[in-house]
Amino acid sequence: MTLGVLGGVGPAATVNFLEMLIATTPARKDQDHIETIVYNDPTVPDRTDAIRGEDDVCEHLVANAKALDRMEVEYVVIASNLTHYWFDDVADAVDAEMIHMIESVCDEISEQGHEHVGLLTTTTAREIGLYERFLDDVEPVYPEAMDAVMESIYRYKAGHEADARRQIDDVARELSAEVDALVLGCTEFSAMGWTDLGPTIDPVEVLAGECVDTLYSDEHARRRRSSMERS
């Protein structure tokens, strides 16, 4: 089974997902890892601007997903929170099955029994209710200093990682203290690698785990069948 990654949104987030996928896979050798094809297209327009009507992101995403489809991947993922705004459009355009990161995260929140979760995410994700669509009986809490959140994200994208972390650190800690768990609802925050915020849910980690659960067992079953046929 082959996994297709609709990447470039942004490039660093794509690399972070791949590292998380490798770390999550219970492999003993190179050959045990999941076969993966990555379309890392950094020319996809800014997702926030696109949702506000300034650019067409959907056309780029669909074209890239179709390219992965032509390479015969069985599954496609998008390691970006806000880009899931176009998830249904992309899923309808390809034969490959798609794994929905936001839905998987909300399932994880429910399984862990949280009633109040902090959403450390973009202003646009908050405005469109990106997570609320899948949250059942869970109260989402957002940081008050959304300007600091957005500044941190764009500083990270610009390569100023230390500045980005300093910009968001107090905001994240204050929000974490108010809720049962904190969702790192932007992949830039996942890449910052917090370990001391209390209970956190990392969507990139959840997506990697979902990919392993879905593809790893299937791939090993296929290899076992192939081995038996050769013998």
PDB file of C-alpha atoms in Angstrom:
ATOM      1  CA  MET A   1       0.000   0.000   0.000  1.00  0.00           C
ATOM      2  CA  THR A   2       1.296   3.431  -0.918  1.00  0.00           C
ATOM      3  CA  LEU A   3       0.608   6.692   0.890  1.00  0.00           C
ATOM      4  CA  GLY A   4       0.421   9.961  -1.016  1.00  0.00           C
ATOM      5  CA  VAL A   5       1.203  13.185   0.842  1.00  0.00           C
ATOM      6  CA  LEU A   6      -0.290  16.389  -0.522  1.00  0.00           C
ATOM      7  CA  GLY A   7       2.540  18.582   0.686  1.00  0.00           C
ATOM      8  CA  GLY A   8       3.916  22.080   0.453  1.00  0.00           C
ATOM      9  CA  VAL A   9       1.236  23.560   2.713  1.00  0.00           C
ATOM     10  CA  GLY A  10       3.728  24.478   4.076  1.00  0.00           C
ATOM     11  CA  PRO A  11       6.972  22.708   3.180  1.00  0.00           C
ATOM     12  CA  ALA A  12       8.249  22.517   6.772  1.00  0.00           C
ATOM     13  CA  ALA A  13       4.926  21.035   7.896  1.00  0.00           C
ATOM     14  CA  THR A  14       5.303  18.325   5.274  1.00  0.00           C
ATOM     15  CA  VAL A  15       8.779  17.404   6.520  1.00  0.00           C
ATOM     16  CA  ASN A  16       7.509  17.388  10.110  1.00  0.00           C
ATOM     17  CA  PHE A  17       4.766  14.935   9.156  1.00  0.00           C
ATOM     18  CA  LEU A  18       7.212  12.628   7.383  1.00  0.00           C
ATOM     19  CA  GLU A  19       9.497  12.605  10.429  1.00  0.00           C
ATOM     20  CA  MET A  20       6.494  11.869  12.648  1.00  0.00           C
ATOM     21  CA  LEU A  21       5.368   9.064  10.327  1.00  0.00           C
ATOM     22  CA  ILE A  22       8.793   7.423  10.437  1.00  0.00           C
ATOM     23  CA  ALA A  23       9.009   7.791  14.219  1.00  0.00           C
ATOM     24  CA  THR A  24       5.516   6.332  14.680  1.00  0.00           C
ATOM     25  CA  THR A  25       6.000   3.308  12.433  1.00  0.00           C
ATOM     26  CA  PRO A  26       7.086   0.215  14.434  1.00  0.00           C
ATOM     27  CA  ALA A  27       9.764  -0.657  11.895  1.00  0.00           C
ATOM     28  CA  ARG A  28      12.819  -2.802  12.594  1.00  0.00           C
ATOM     29  CA  LYS A  29      14.509  -2.089   9.258  1.00  0.00           C
ATOM     30  CA  ASP A  30      14.180   0.232   6.255  1.00  0.00           C
ATOM     31  CA  GLN A  31      11.931  -2.187   4.397  1.00  0.00           C
ATOM     32  CA  ASP A  32       9.335  -2.098   7.184  1.00  0.00           C
ATOM     33  CA  HIS A  33       8.414   1.550   6.575  1.00  0.00           C
ATOM     34  CA  ILE A  34       5.385   2.751   4.626  1.00  0.00           C
ATOM     35  CA  GLU A  35       5.930   3.404   0.937  1.00  0.00           C
ATOM     36  CA  THR A  36       5.275   7.121   0.522  1.00  0.00           C
ATOM     37  CA  ILE A  37       5.073   9.523  -2.416  1.00  0.00           C
ATOM     38  CA  VAL A  38       5.213  13.230  -1.554  1.00  0.00           C
ATOM     39  CA  TYR A  39       4.066  16.065  -3.804  1.00  0.00           C
ATOM     40  CA  ASN A  40       5.706  19.001  -2.042  1.00  0.00           C
ATOM     41  CA  ASP A  41       4.317  22.012  -3.944  1.00  0.00           C
ATOM     42  CA  PRO A  42       5.182  25.291  -2.192  1.00  0.00           C
ATOM     43  CA  THR A  43       3.471  27.334  -4.937  1.00  0.00           C
ATOM     44  CA  VAL A  44       0.030  26.624  -3.465  1.00  0.00           C
ATOM     45  CA  PRO A  45      -1.320  30.086  -2.503  1.00  0.00           C
ATOM     46  CA  ASP A  46      -1.720  31.160   1.110  1.00  0.00           C
ATOM     47  CA  ARG A  47      -4.703  29.296   2.539  1.00  0.00           C
ATOM     48  CA  THR A  48      -5.928  32.187   4.685  1.00  0.00           C
ATOM     49  CA  ASP A  49      -5.950  34.543   1.690  1.00  0.00           C
ATOM     50  CA  ALA A  50      -7.708  31.915  -0.424  1.00  0.00           C
ATOM     51  CA  ILE A  51     -10.544  31.376   2.059  1.00  0.00           C
ATOM     52  CA  ARG A  52     -11.048  35.135   2.051  1.00  0.00           C
ATOM     53  CA  GLY A  53     -11.441  35.038  -1.719  1.00  0.00           C
ATOM     54  CA  GLU A  54      -8.058  36.336  -2.842  1.00  0.00           C
ATOM     55  CA  ASP A  55      -6.655  33.185  -4.495  1.00  0.00           C
ATOM     56  CA  ASP A  56      -7.768  29.792  -5.771  1.00  0.00           C
ATOM     57  CA  VAL A  57      -6.218  27.039  -3.678  1.00  0.00           C
ATOM     58  CA  CYS A  58      -8.689  24.317  -4.597  1.00  0.00           C
ATOM     59  CA  GLU A  59      -7.494  24.116  -8.207  1.00  0.00           C
ATOM     60  CA  HIS A  60      -3.886  23.610  -7.073  1.00  0.00           C
ATOM     61  CA  LEU A  61      -4.799  20.967  -4.501  1.00  0.00           C
ATOM     62  CA  VAL A  62      -6.999  18.989  -6.882  1.00  0.00           C
ATOM     63  CA  ALA A  63      -4.337  19.020  -9.612  1.00  0.00           C
ATOM     64  CA  ASN A  64      -1.665  17.816  -7.191  1.00  0.00           C
ATOM     65  CA  ALA A  65      -3.937  15.132  -5.750  1.00  0.00           C
ATOM     66  CA  LYS A  66      -4.709  13.885  -9.248  1.00  0.00           C
ATOM     67  CA  ALA A  67      -0.971  13.649  -9.902  1.00  0.00           C
ATOM     68  CA  LEU A  68      -0.660  11.402  -6.854  1.00  0.00           C
ATOM     69  CA  ASP A  69      -3.660   9.439  -8.097  1.00  0.00           C
ATOM     70  CA  ARG A  70      -1.883   8.800 -11.403  1.00  0.00           C
ATOM     71  CA  MET A  71       1.017   7.332  -9.419  1.00  0.00           C
ATOM     72  CA  GLU A  72      -1.511   4.851  -8.014  1.00  0.00           C
ATOM     73  CA  VAL A  73      -1.340   5.735  -4.337  1.00  0.00           C
ATOM     74  CA  GLU A  74      -4.063   4.061  -2.288  1.00  0.00           C
ATOM     75  CA  TYR A  75      -4.352   6.786   0.359  1.00  0.00           C
ATOM     76  CA  VAL A  76      -3.805  10.547   0.408  1.00  0.00           C
ATOM     77  CA  VAL A  77      -3.275  12.811   3.415  1.00  0.00           C
ATOM     78  CA  ILE A  78      -2.891  16.557   3.915  1.00  0.00           C
ATOM     79  CA  ALA A  79      -0.623  17.418   6.846  1.00  0.00           C
ATOM     80  CA  SER A  80      -2.144  20.877   7.279  1.00  0.00           C
ATOM     81  CA  ASN A  81      -5.058  21.924   9.457  1.00  0.00           C
ATOM     82  CA  LEU A  82      -6.500  24.831   7.490  1.00  0.00           C
ATOM     83  CA  THR A  83      -6.089  23.082   4.131  1.00  0.00           C
ATOM     84  CA  HIS A  84      -8.787  20.656   5.247  1.00  0.00           C
ATOM     85  CA  TYR A  85     -11.228  23.418   4.301  1.00  0.00           C
ATOM     86  CA  TRP A  86     -10.930  21.900   0.778  1.00  0.00           C
ATOM     87  CA  PHE A  87     -10.818  18.263   1.908  1.00  0.00           C
ATOM     88  CA  ASP A  88     -14.166  17.252   0.359  1.00  0.00           C
ATOM     89  CA  ASP A  89     -13.302  18.881  -2.978  1.00  0.00           C
ATOM     90  CA  VAL A  90     -10.037  16.974  -3.166  1.00  0.00           C
ATOM     91  CA  ALA A  91     -11.558  13.695  -1.986  1.00  0.00           C
ATOM     92  CA  ASP A  92     -14.273  13.906  -4.657  1.00  0.00           C
ATOM     93  CA  ALA A  93     -11.647  14.412  -7.377  1.00  0.00           C
ATOM     94  CA  VAL A  94      -9.484  11.319  -6.764  1.00  0.00           C
ATOM     95  CA  ASP A  95      -9.845   7.563  -6.618  1.00  0.00           C
ATOM     96  CA  ALA A  96      -7.501   7.234  -3.637  1.00  0.00           C
ATOM     97  CA  GLU A  97      -9.018   7.139  -0.185  1.00  0.00           C
ATOM     98  CA  MET A  98      -8.284  10.173   1.987  1.00  0.00           C
ATOM     99  CA  ILE A  99      -7.653  10.244   5.725  1.00  0.00           C
ATOM    100  CA  HIS A 100      -9.194  13.273   7.446  1.00  0.00           C
ATOM    101  CA  MET A 101      -6.803  14.712  10.034  1.00  0.00           C
ATOM    102  CA  ILE A 102      -9.311  17.038  11.747  1.00  0.00           C
ATOM    103  CA  GLU A 103     -11.919  14.320  12.133  1.00  0.00           C
ATOM    104  CA  SER A 104      -9.289  11.931  13.503  1.00  0.00           C
ATOM    105  CA  VAL A 105      -8.194  14.542  16.062  1.00  0.00           C
ATOM    106  CA  CYS A 106     -11.754  15.137  17.213  1.00  0.00           C
ATOM    107  CA  ASP A 107     -12.243  11.381  17.590  1.00  0.00           C
ATOM    108  CA  GLU A 108      -9.094  11.345  19.739  1.00  0.00           C
ATOM    109  CA  ILE A 109     -10.444  14.176  21.892  1.00  0.00           C
ATOM    110  CA  SER A 110     -13.648  12.224  22.494  1.00  0.00           C
ATOM    111  CA  GLU A 111     -11.793   8.991  23.236  1.00  0.00           C
ATOM    112  CA  GLN A 112      -9.670  10.771  25.831  1.00  0.00           C
ATOM    113  CA  GLY A 113     -12.824  12.133  27.466  1.00  0.00           C
ATOM    114  CA  HIS A 114     -11.955  15.844  27.325  1.00  0.00           C
ATOM    115  CA  GLU A 115     -14.752  18.371  27.831  1.00  0.00           C
ATOM    116  CA  HIS A 116     -12.793  21.606  27.352  1.00  0.00           C
ATOM    117  CA  VAL A 117      -9.989  21.803  24.797  1.00  0.00           C
ATOM    118  CA  GLY A 118      -7.835  24.745  23.840  1.00  0.00           C
ATOM    119  CA  LEU A 119      -7.439  25.275  20.114  1.00  0.00           C
ATOM    120  CA  LEU A 120      -4.128  26.874  19.264  1.00  0.00           C
ATOM    121  CA  THR A 121      -4.950  27.571  15.638  1.00  0.00           C
ATOM    122  CA  THR A 122      -5.260  30.329  13.060  1.00  0.00           C
ATOM    123  CA  THR A 123      -7.764  33.165  13.056  1.00  0.00           C
ATOM    124  CA  THR A 124      -9.278  31.806   9.864  1.00  0.00           C
ATOM    125  CA  ALA A 125      -9.668  28.285  11.262  1.00  0.00           C
ATOM    126  CA  ARG A 126     -11.497  29.844  14.198  1.00  0.00           C
ATOM    127  CA  GLU A 127     -13.735  31.931  11.941  1.00  0.00           C
ATOM    128  CA  ILE A 128     -14.825  28.988   9.790  1.00  0.00           C
ATOM    129  CA  GLY A 129     -15.256  26.597  12.731  1.00  0.00           C
ATOM    130  CA  LEU A 130     -12.774  24.115  11.299  1.00  0.00           C
ATOM    131  CA  TYR A 131     -12.813  21.928  14.417  1.00  0.00           C
ATOM    132  CA  GLU A 132     -16.329  22.665  15.691  1.00  0.00           C
ATOM    133  CA  ARG A 133     -17.793  20.708  12.791  1.00  0.00           C
ATOM    134  CA  PHE A 134     -16.430  17.476  14.284  1.00  0.00           C
ATOM    135  CA  LEU A 135     -16.452  18.207  18.017  1.00  0.00           C
ATOM    136  CA  ASP A 136     -19.253  16.482  19.929  1.00  0.00           C
ATOM    137  CA  ASP A 137     -20.116  17.757  23.424  1.00  0.00           C
ATOM    138  CA  VAL A 138     -16.733  19.469  23.688  1.00  0.00           C
ATOM    139  CA  GLU A 139     -16.268  23.152  24.396  1.00  0.00           C
ATOM    140  CA  PRO A 140     -13.449  24.722  22.327  1.00  0.00           C
ATOM    141  CA  VAL A 141     -11.478  27.558  23.897  1.00  0.00           C
ATOM    142  CA  TYR A 142      -9.347  29.926  21.837  1.00  0.00           C
ATOM    143  CA  PRO A 143      -6.507  32.209  22.952  1.00  0.00           C
ATOM    144  CA  GLU A 144      -7.353  35.875  23.393  1.00  0.00           C
ATOM    145  CA  ALA A 145      -4.129  37.073  21.745  1.00  0.00           C
ATOM    146  CA  MET A 146      -4.890  35.825  18.227  1.00  0.00           C
ATOM    147  CA  ASP A 147      -2.588  38.471  16.722  1.00  0.00           C
ATOM    148  CA  ALA A 148       0.346  36.892  18.554  1.00  0.00           C
ATOM    149  CA  VAL A 149      -0.716  33.470  17.292  1.00  0.00           C
ATOM    150  CA  MET A 150      -0.697  34.610  13.672  1.00  0.00           C
ATOM    151  CA  GLU A 151       2.588  36.498  14.024  1.00  0.00           C
ATOM    152  CA  SER A 152       4.203  33.390  15.461  1.00  0.00           C
ATOM    153  CA  ILE A 153       3.022  31.243  12.564  1.00  0.00           C
ATOM    154  CA  TYR A 154       4.383  33.580   9.911  1.00  0.00           C
ATOM    155  CA  ARG A 155       7.664  34.050  11.769  1.00  0.00           C
ATOM    156  CA  TYR A 156       8.097  30.285  11.804  1.00  0.00           C
ATOM    157  CA  LYS A 157       7.334  30.060   8.073  1.00  0.00           C
ATOM    158  CA  ALA A 158       9.965  32.745   7.474  1.00  0.00           C
ATOM    159  CA  GLY A 159      12.589  30.632   9.235  1.00  0.00           C
ATOM    160  CA  HIS A 160      12.702  32.586  12.506  1.00  0.00           C
ATOM    161  CA  GLU A 161      11.989  29.578  14.713  1.00  0.00           C
ATOM    162  CA  ALA A 162      13.305  30.943  18.001  1.00  0.00           C
ATOM    163  CA  ASP A 163      11.397  34.218  17.596  1.00  0.00           C
ATOM    164  CA  ALA A 164       8.241  32.307  16.693  1.00  0.00           C
ATOM    165  CA  ARG A 165       8.521  30.169  19.809  1.00  0.00           C
ATOM    166  CA  ARG A 166       9.060  33.202  22.055  1.00  0.00           C
ATOM    167  CA  GLN A 167       6.096  34.942  20.430  1.00  0.00           C
ATOM    168  CA  ILE A 168       3.668  32.121  21.204  1.00  0.00           C
ATOM    169  CA  ASP A 169       5.095  30.605  24.393  1.00  0.00           C
ATOM    170  CA  ASP A 170       3.143  32.619  26.980  1.00  0.00           C
ATOM    171  CA  VAL A 171      -0.054  32.425  24.924  1.00  0.00           C
ATOM    172  CA  ALA A 172       0.174  28.646  24.729  1.00  0.00           C
ATOM    173  CA  ARG A 173       0.882  28.274  28.444  1.00  0.00           C
ATOM    174  CA  GLU A 174      -2.006  30.520  29.467  1.00  0.00           C
ATOM    175  CA  LEU A 175      -4.422  28.643  27.225  1.00  0.00           C
ATOM    176  CA  SER A 176      -3.159  25.258  28.391  1.00  0.00           C
ATOM    177  CA  ALA A 177      -3.839  26.204  32.017  1.00  0.00           C
ATOM    178  CA  GLU A 178      -7.525  26.864  31.233  1.00  0.00           C
ATOM    179  CA  VAL A 179      -8.443  23.564  29.533  1.00  0.00           C
ATOM    180  CA  ASP A 180      -8.274  19.777  29.818  1.00  0.00           C
ATOM    181  CA  ALA A 181      -5.944  19.512  26.814  1.00  0.00           C
ATOM    182  CA  LEU A 182      -4.367  21.776  24.240  1.00  0.00           C
ATOM    183  CA  VAL A 183      -4.703  21.014  20.530  1.00  0.00           C
ATOM    184  CA  LEU A 184      -1.722  22.190  18.462  1.00  0.00           C
ATOM    185  CA  GLY A 185      -4.093  23.166  15.676  1.00  0.00           C
ATOM    186  CA  CYS A 186      -1.517  24.569  13.267  1.00  0.00           C
ATOM    187  CA  THR A 187       1.296  22.420  11.947  1.00  0.00           C
ATOM    188  CA  GLU A 188       3.864  25.121  12.736  1.00  0.00           C
ATOM    189  CA  PHE A 189       3.073  24.642  16.416  1.00  0.00           C
ATOM    190  CA  SER A 190       3.481  20.891  16.038  1.00  0.00           C
ATOM    191  CA  ALA A 191       6.948  21.419  14.596  1.00  0.00           C
ATOM    192  CA  MET A 192       7.985  23.549  17.591  1.00  0.00           C
ATOM    193  CA  GLY A 193       8.043  20.375  19.690  1.00  0.00           C
ATOM    194  CA  TRP A 194       6.615  21.412  23.057  1.00  0.00           C
ATOM    195  CA  THR A 195       7.072  18.893  25.861  1.00  0.00           C
ATOM    196  CA  ASP A 196       6.057  20.921  28.918  1.00  0.00           C
ATOM    197  CA  LEU A 197       2.569  22.299  28.272  1.00  0.00           C
ATOM    198  CA  GLY A 198       0.584  19.643  30.081  1.00  0.00           C
ATOM    199  CA  PRO A 199      -1.806  17.414  28.104  1.00  0.00           C
ATOM    200  CA  THR A 200      -1.507  18.192  24.387  1.00  0.00           C
ATOM    201  CA  ILE A 201      -2.942  16.664  21.241  1.00  0.00           C
ATOM    202  CA  ASP A 202      -0.789  17.038  18.149  1.00  0.00           C
ATOM    203  CA  PRO A 203      -2.836  16.617  14.933  1.00  0.00           C
ATOM    204  CA  VAL A 204       0.294  15.671  12.977  1.00  0.00           C
ATOM    205  CA  GLU A 205       1.039  12.894  15.447  1.00  0.00           C
ATOM    206  CA  VAL A 206      -2.582  11.734  15.318  1.00  0.00           C
ATOM    207  CA  LEU A 207      -2.495  11.689  11.506  1.00  0.00           C
ATOM    208  CA  ALA A 208       0.764   9.741  11.473  1.00  0.00           C
ATOM    209  CA  GLY A 209      -0.745   7.205  13.862  1.00  0.00           C
ATOM    210  CA  GLU A 210      -3.854   6.902  11.695  1.00  0.00           C
ATOM    211  CA  CYS A 211      -1.659   6.245   8.652  1.00  0.00           C
ATOM    212  CA  VAL A 212       0.292   3.556  10.481  1.00  0.00           C
ATOM    213  CA  ASP A 213      -2.908   1.915  11.734  1.00  0.00           C
ATOM    214  CA  THR A 214      -4.357   1.947   8.220  1.00  0.00           C
ATOM    215  CA  LEU A 215      -1.410   1.192   5.963  1.00  0.00           C
ATOM    216  CA  TYR A 216       1.177  -0.583   8.091  1.00  0.00           C
ATOM    217  CA  SER A 217      -0.955  -3.618   8.892  1.00  0.00           C
ATOM    218  CA  ASP A 218      -2.193  -3.806   5.290  1.00  0.00           C
ATOM    219  CA  GLU A 219       1.347  -3.608   3.922  1.00  0.00           C
ATOM    220  CA  HIS A 220       2.649  -6.319   6.218  1.00  0.00           C
ATOM    221  CA  ALA A 221      -0.303  -8.551   5.376  1.00  0.00           C
ATOM    222  CA  ARG A 222       0.476  -8.075   1.670  1.00  0.00           C
ATOM    223  CA  ARG A 223       4.147  -8.891   2.222  1.00  0.00           C
ATOM    224  CA  ARG A 224       3.250 -12.031   4.148  1.00  0.00           C
ATOM    225  CA  ARG A 225       0.973 -13.179   1.335  1.00  0.00           C
ATOM    226  CA  SER A 226       3.681 -12.429  -1.255  1.00  0.00           C
ATOM    227  CA  SER A 227       6.252 -14.388   0.765  1.00  0.00           C
ATOM    228  CA  MET A 228       3.930 -17.365   1.096  1.00  0.00           C
ATOM    229  CA  GLU A 229       3.217 -17.345  -2.635  1.00  0.00           C
ATOM    230  CA  ARG A 230       6.963 -17.355  -3.440  1.00  0.00           C
ATOM    231  CA  SER A 231       7.564 -20.276  -1.085  1.00  0.00           C
TER     232      SER A 231
END
